[in-house]
Amino acid sequence: MFAVLIDQFWSLTIAGVALGFIYVLVSLGYTMVYGVLRMINFANSEIFMWGTFGTIVTSRDIFGYTQTSAPATGPKLALVLISQLLMSMAVAGLTAVFVEFVAYRRLRAKGTNRLATLISAIGISIVLSEIMRLLTSSRPVGSPRVLEKIILTEVWGANIRLDTIVTIFAAALIYFLLERFVKLSRMGKAIRAVSMNEDAAKLMGVNLNRVITTTFLVGGLATGAAGFFYITVFEYTKFNIGFTMGMAAFTAAVLGGIGNIRGAFYGGLFLGLLEVYASAVLGTQWKAVTVFVVLVLVLLFKPNGLFGEAVQTTRA
Amino acid sequence: MKIRNYWNLRDFGASTWENASRPVRVAIALISIVLVGLLPFMGGSILATPIASFDAVLVYPVGMFVLMSLGLNIVVGKSGMLDLGYVAFFAIGAYTMAILGTTTGLNTWEIMPIGIAFAMTAGVLLGIPTLRLRGDYLAIVTLGFGEIVRLVVLNSSWSKGPNGIANIPMPPNLGPLKFELENQKVFFWVVMAMIMLTIWMIRRLTVRRPGRAWEAIRQDEDAAELMGVPTLKYKIWSFTLGAAVGGAAGVLYASKNLYIAPEMFTLNVSILILACVVFGGIGNIWGVVVGATILGYLPDRIRFISDARLLVFGLVLVIVMNFRPDGLLPRKKREKAIVKKGANA
């Protein structure tokens, strides 16, 4: 049972870390919005899905790559990858702002109950996923391979592939930049102020609407970046991939203590590794169950998430 | 009765009911029951659904949605706990029916209490540890539970995994009333009876100790606890009663559908049922009934735009929530009820 885990420990670990970083970025979308609004951004999974399509459209339609064309090299590679990333982030960021505008703003102005907002977010996520389903006729869309999956080196019997390395380092960089933004910038300070105490922040002259829109935007950008990395690693998307990803990322956010950014980081990595190890030990079909069981246990014994308590004071 | 009450359907209904004498009430109730009972014969009218047969639509989704929404309303509406895994109880009921129905000689009516008991047991087992959590955390744990049930069923051999269970027996005939696939009027009447039973149960409970405890918990759990309400106990009760209704719906659904598979019990069902509750008017029985009827019926009515119907569904959710955040028929505000009682006296 554990033979697979022991045999392939290091390659599993690397895959888990890469997956974990994708989770980290998506769960930022949940955790940022939760921190500010104390509400689940239900449409974040669809925002992610739109981001993956943004990535594919860039390489396929703008740069004209097809399933059979040769992977890019040199400066062209960098150009394509970066524009894919930016496109995915832009699409997801704009979608997130749109979601906030349509599903949240009016209800927030009315000061209504949270469930109404939840249902309106569910409504908008159905709309987003249905639009994409109609556009793609429910078919999965494959991504042309831009980044060749070269095996760079072998460490402890594990193959280190280029796309995994790119994912890990670029995602870590984006996470770092976002964290700095929230920590250091003026807007980030406003975001943290609102998440600590909305009324006090308003009294201090923080423009609440602008803060909330920015929060959605930043969460969307992170989620969009995750969409790009997801495509780089898995090379395929469909109108309904958001659901599984959303569930996992949300779990990650809760594991780390929802509402704080560093929690999303630890939670995402933890969940990525856990998922990969669990599927090696129990088989892929049980990995989601393992994830949920762990989540339930964590919530029962440490309801603020694994890292919630410790990081709470430096809530960011 | 004030004139403006005519504009407010809910208050108009409530005050008519309160001011009516007993025979009038009985008459109103009987007439409504007969009218609703005659619904399956309206298939030829403007109500007709283009593709699915009208009887079938009335049973599932409409009737089942109403039943499950009423069950979920006990949890979400009455005691204010957000449950995103309600489909789990529906699945437990359905699989109890499927497995016992295909392996033993028991019929639907004999399996019904067993299914309800299983669902309630699951409710208690899940409730005891998790109902200490609040708000969104509870929502996530229940969501996780719903997914666990589905995944276990999907990956186990006793449930035949993704293939599902076929050849589930239909309910035995009730005297002259025959259960048929082509003609589901009898199923509709059974669902209707179950709905009425549930409504009766909720109405009775609401005015008694559990109902008051739930209301207190919903408004302020800490205050309720301080006032001596055993909150955990009543939360578990509410959760378990909701589970019972979901389990009953599941048993009937399996017996009606003759075939069940794990893909019928996804998170989407939980969300849809929750949408019914919130859309109609959370906490208000009639609001929930109206909401579930509309949301169950609408996608089938607009099948002619077949491909875009879910899109329209999503848009309707967003628009209605933006303009009527408390639902179509919201519950009465507490103060309002008190003022009106004073006026009547």
GROMACS .gro file of N, CA, C and O in nm, chain B residues 188-234:
model
  188
  504PHE      N    1  -4.736   1.193  -0.783
  504PHE     CA    2  -4.754   1.333  -0.744
  504PHE      C    3  -4.838   1.343  -0.618
  504PHE      O    4  -4.806   1.419  -0.527
  505TRP      N    5  -4.945   1.263  -0.613
  505TRP     CA    6  -5.031   1.271  -0.494
  505TRP      C    7  -4.957   1.223  -0.370
  505TRP      O    8  -4.975   1.278  -0.262
  506VAL      N    9  -4.874   1.122  -0.386
  506VAL     CA   10  -4.796   1.076  -0.270
  506VAL      C   11  -4.701   1.186  -0.223
  506VAL      O   12  -4.692   1.216  -0.103
  507VAL      N   13  -4.630   1.248  -0.319
  507VAL     CA   14  -4.539   1.357  -0.282
  507VAL      C   15  -4.617   1.467  -0.213
  507VAL      O   16  -4.573   1.523  -0.112
  508MET      N   17  -4.735   1.496  -0.269
  508MET     CA   18  -4.818   1.602  -0.211
  508MET      C   19  -4.853   1.569  -0.066
  508MET      O   20  -4.846   1.654   0.023
  509ALA      N   21  -4.889   1.441  -0.043
  509ALA     CA   22  -4.923   1.402   0.093
  509ALA      C   23  -4.803   1.419   0.185
  509ALA      O   24  -4.815   1.469   0.298
  510MET      N   25  -4.686   1.382   0.132
  510MET     CA   26  -4.566   1.397   0.215
  510MET      C   27  -4.537   1.544   0.243
  510MET      O   28  -4.495   1.581   0.353
  511ILE      N   29  -4.559   1.626   0.141
  511ILE     CA   30  -4.537   1.770   0.161
  511ILE      C   31  -4.631   1.824   0.268
  511ILE      O   32  -4.590   1.897   0.358
  512MET      N   33  -4.759   1.781   0.259
  512MET     CA   34  -4.855   1.832   0.357
  512MET      C   35  -4.818   1.786   0.498
  512MET      O   36  -4.827   1.863   0.594
  513LEU      N   37  -4.773   1.662   0.508
  513LEU     CA   38  -4.732   1.610   0.637
  513LEU      C   39  -4.616   1.692   0.693
  513LEU      O   40  -4.614   1.728   0.812
  514THR      N   41  -4.519   1.724   0.603
  514THR     CA   42  -4.404   1.802   0.647
  514THR      C   43  -4.447   1.941   0.692
  514THR      O   44  -4.403   1.991   0.797
  515ILE      N   45  -4.535   2.004   0.611
  515ILE     CA   46  -4.580   2.138   0.648
  515ILE      C   47  -4.651   2.134   0.783
  515ILE      O   48  -4.626   2.219   0.871
  516TRP      N   49  -4.733   2.032   0.800
  516TRP     CA   50  -4.805   2.020   0.928
  516TRP      C   51  -4.705   2.006   1.042
  516TRP      O   52  -4.715   2.074   1.145
  517MET      N   53  -4.604   1.920   1.022
  517MET     CA   54  -4.504   1.899   1.126
  517MET      C   55  -4.433   2.031   1.159
  517MET      O   56  -4.419   2.068   1.277
  518ILE      N   57  -4.391   2.104   1.055
  518ILE     CA   58  -4.317   2.227   1.080
  518ILE      C   59  -4.406   2.329   1.151
  518ILE      O   60  -4.364   2.394   1.247
  519ARG      N   61  -4.531   2.339   1.107
  519ARG     CA   62  -4.618   2.438   1.169
  519ARG      C   63  -4.641   2.405   1.316
  519ARG      O   64  -4.644   2.493   1.402
  520ARG      N   65  -4.660   2.277   1.346
  520ARG     CA   66  -4.680   2.237   1.486
  520ARG      C   67  -4.555   2.268   1.568
  520ARG      O   68  -4.562   2.323   1.676
  521LEU      N   69  -4.440   2.230   1.513
  521LEU     CA   70  -4.317   2.250   1.589
  521LEU      C   71  -4.287   2.397   1.609
  521LEU      O   72  -4.235   2.437   1.713
  522THR      N   73  -4.320   2.479   1.509
  522THR     CA   74  -4.284   2.620   1.515
  522THR      C   75  -4.347   2.690   1.635
  522THR      O   76  -4.285   2.775   1.697
  523VAL      N   77  -4.469   2.653   1.666
  523VAL     CA   78  -4.536   2.724   1.775
  523VAL      C   79  -4.508   2.660   1.910
  523VAL      O   80  -4.558   2.704   2.011
  524ARG      N   81  -4.429   2.552   1.910
  524ARG     CA   82  -4.400   2.489   2.039
  524ARG      C   83  -4.255   2.512   2.079
  524ARG      O   84  -4.183   2.586   2.014
  525ARG      N   85  -4.216   2.445   2.185
  525ARG     CA   86  -4.083   2.469   2.241
  525ARG      C   87  -3.969   2.462   2.138
  525ARG      O   88  -3.887   2.554   2.134
  526PRO      N   89  -3.962   2.356   2.055
  526PRO     CA   90  -3.849   2.352   1.961
  526PRO      C   91  -3.848   2.472   1.868
  526PRO      O   92  -3.742   2.529   1.842
  527GLY      N   93  -3.966   2.511   1.821
  527GLY     CA   94  -3.973   2.624   1.728
  527GLY      C   95  -3.922   2.751   1.793
  527GLY      O   96  -3.846   2.827   1.733
  528ARG      N   97  -3.961   2.772   1.918
  528ARG     CA   98  -3.914   2.893   1.987
  528ARG      C   99  -3.765   2.885   2.011
  528ARG      O  100  -3.694   2.985   1.998
  529ALA      N  101  -3.718   2.766   2.044
  529ALA     CA  102  -3.574   2.751   2.065
  529ALA      C  103  -3.499   2.781   1.935
  529ALA      O  104  -3.398   2.852   1.934
  530TRP      N  105  -3.548   2.729   1.822
  530TRP     CA  106  -3.481   2.754   1.694
  530TRP      C  107  -3.477   2.901   1.662
  530TRP      O  108  -3.376   2.955   1.618
  531GLU      N  109  -3.593   2.967   1.685
  531GLU     CA  110  -3.599   3.110   1.657
  531GLU      C  111  -3.496   3.186   1.741
  531GLU      O  112  -3.424   3.272   1.691
  532ALA      N  113  -3.486   3.145   1.868
  532ALA     CA  114  -3.389   3.212   1.955
  532ALA      C  115  -3.247   3.187   1.906
  532ALA      O  116  -3.164   3.278   1.902
  533ILE      N  117  -3.220   3.062   1.865
  533ILE     CA  118  -3.086   3.029   1.817
  533ILE      C  119  -3.054   3.109   1.691
  533ILE      O  120  -2.945   3.161   1.673
  534ARG      N  121  -3.154   3.120   1.604
  534ARG     CA  122  -3.131   3.190   1.479
  534ARG      C  123  -3.099   3.337   1.504
  534ARG      O  124  -3.011   3.395   1.441
  535GLN      N  125  -3.173   3.395   1.598
  535GLN     CA  126  -3.152   3.538   1.619
  535GLN      C  127  -3.021   3.567   1.692
  535GLN      O  128  -2.948   3.657   1.655
  536ASP      N  129  -2.993   3.493   1.796
  536ASP     CA  130  -2.867   3.515   1.867
  536ASP      C  131  -2.836   3.391   1.951
  536ASP      O  132  -2.898   3.368   2.055
  537GLU      N  133  -2.739   3.315   1.903
  537GLU     CA  134  -2.715   3.187   1.967
  537GLU      C  135  -2.662   3.203   2.109
  537GLU      O  136  -2.702   3.130   2.200
  538ASP      N  137  -2.574   3.303   2.126
  538ASP     CA  138  -2.517   3.321   2.261
  538ASP      C  139  -2.626   3.361   2.360
  538ASP      O  140  -2.632   3.308   2.472
  539ALA      N  141  -2.711   3.454   2.316
  539ALA     CA  142  -2.818   3.496   2.405
  539ALA      C  143  -2.909   3.379   2.440
  539ALA      O  144  -2.948   3.361   2.556
  540ALA      N  145  -2.938   3.295   2.340
  540ALA     CA  146  -3.024   3.180   2.363
  540ALA      C  147  -2.961   3.087   2.467
  540ALA      O  148  -3.026   3.043   2.561
  541GLU      N  149  -2.832   3.064   2.450
  541GLU     CA  150  -2.761   2.976   2.543
  541GLU      C  151  -2.769   3.033   2.685
  541GLU      O  152  -2.794   2.961   2.782
  542LEU      N  153  -2.749   3.166   2.694
  542LEU     CA  154  -2.752   3.229   2.827
  542LEU      C  155  -2.890   3.223   2.889
  542LEU      O  156  -2.904   3.217   3.011
  543MET      N  157  -2.993   3.223   2.805
  543MET     CA  158  -3.129   3.216   2.856
  543MET      C  159  -3.167   3.072   2.894
  543MET      O  160  -3.282   3.045   2.926
  544GLY      N  161  -3.074   2.982   2.881
  544GLY     CA  162  -3.101   2.846   2.924
  544GLY      C  163  -3.155   2.755   2.815
  544GLY      O  164  -3.201   2.645   2.843
  545VAL      N  165  -3.151   2.799   2.690
  545VAL     CA  166  -3.192   2.710   2.581
  545VAL      C  167  -3.077   2.612   2.554
  545VAL      O  168  -2.965   2.655   2.532
  546PRO      N  169  -3.104   2.480   2.563
  546PRO     CA  170  -2.997   2.386   2.530
  546PRO      C  171  -2.972   2.389   2.379
  546PRO      O  172  -3.028   2.308   2.304
  547THR      N  173  -2.888   2.482   2.335
  547THR     CA  174  -2.879   2.510   2.191
  547THR      C  175  -2.833   2.389   2.111
  547THR      O  176  -2.890   2.359   2.007
  548LEU      N  177  -2.730   2.320   2.161
  548LEU     CA  178  -2.678   2.208   2.082
  548LEU      C  179  -2.787   2.104   2.058
  548LEU      O  180  -2.805   2.054   1.948
  549LYS      N  181  -2.863   2.076   2.164
  549LYS     CA  182  -2.969   1.976   2.154
  549LYS      C  183  -3.070   2.015   2.046
  549LYS      O  184  -3.105   1.935   1.959
  550TYR      N  185  -3.114   2.140   2.050
  550TYR     CA  186  -3.214   2.181   1.952
  550TYR      C  187  -3.156   2.194   1.812
  550TYR      O  188  -3.226   2.173   1.713
   0.00000   0.00000   0.00000
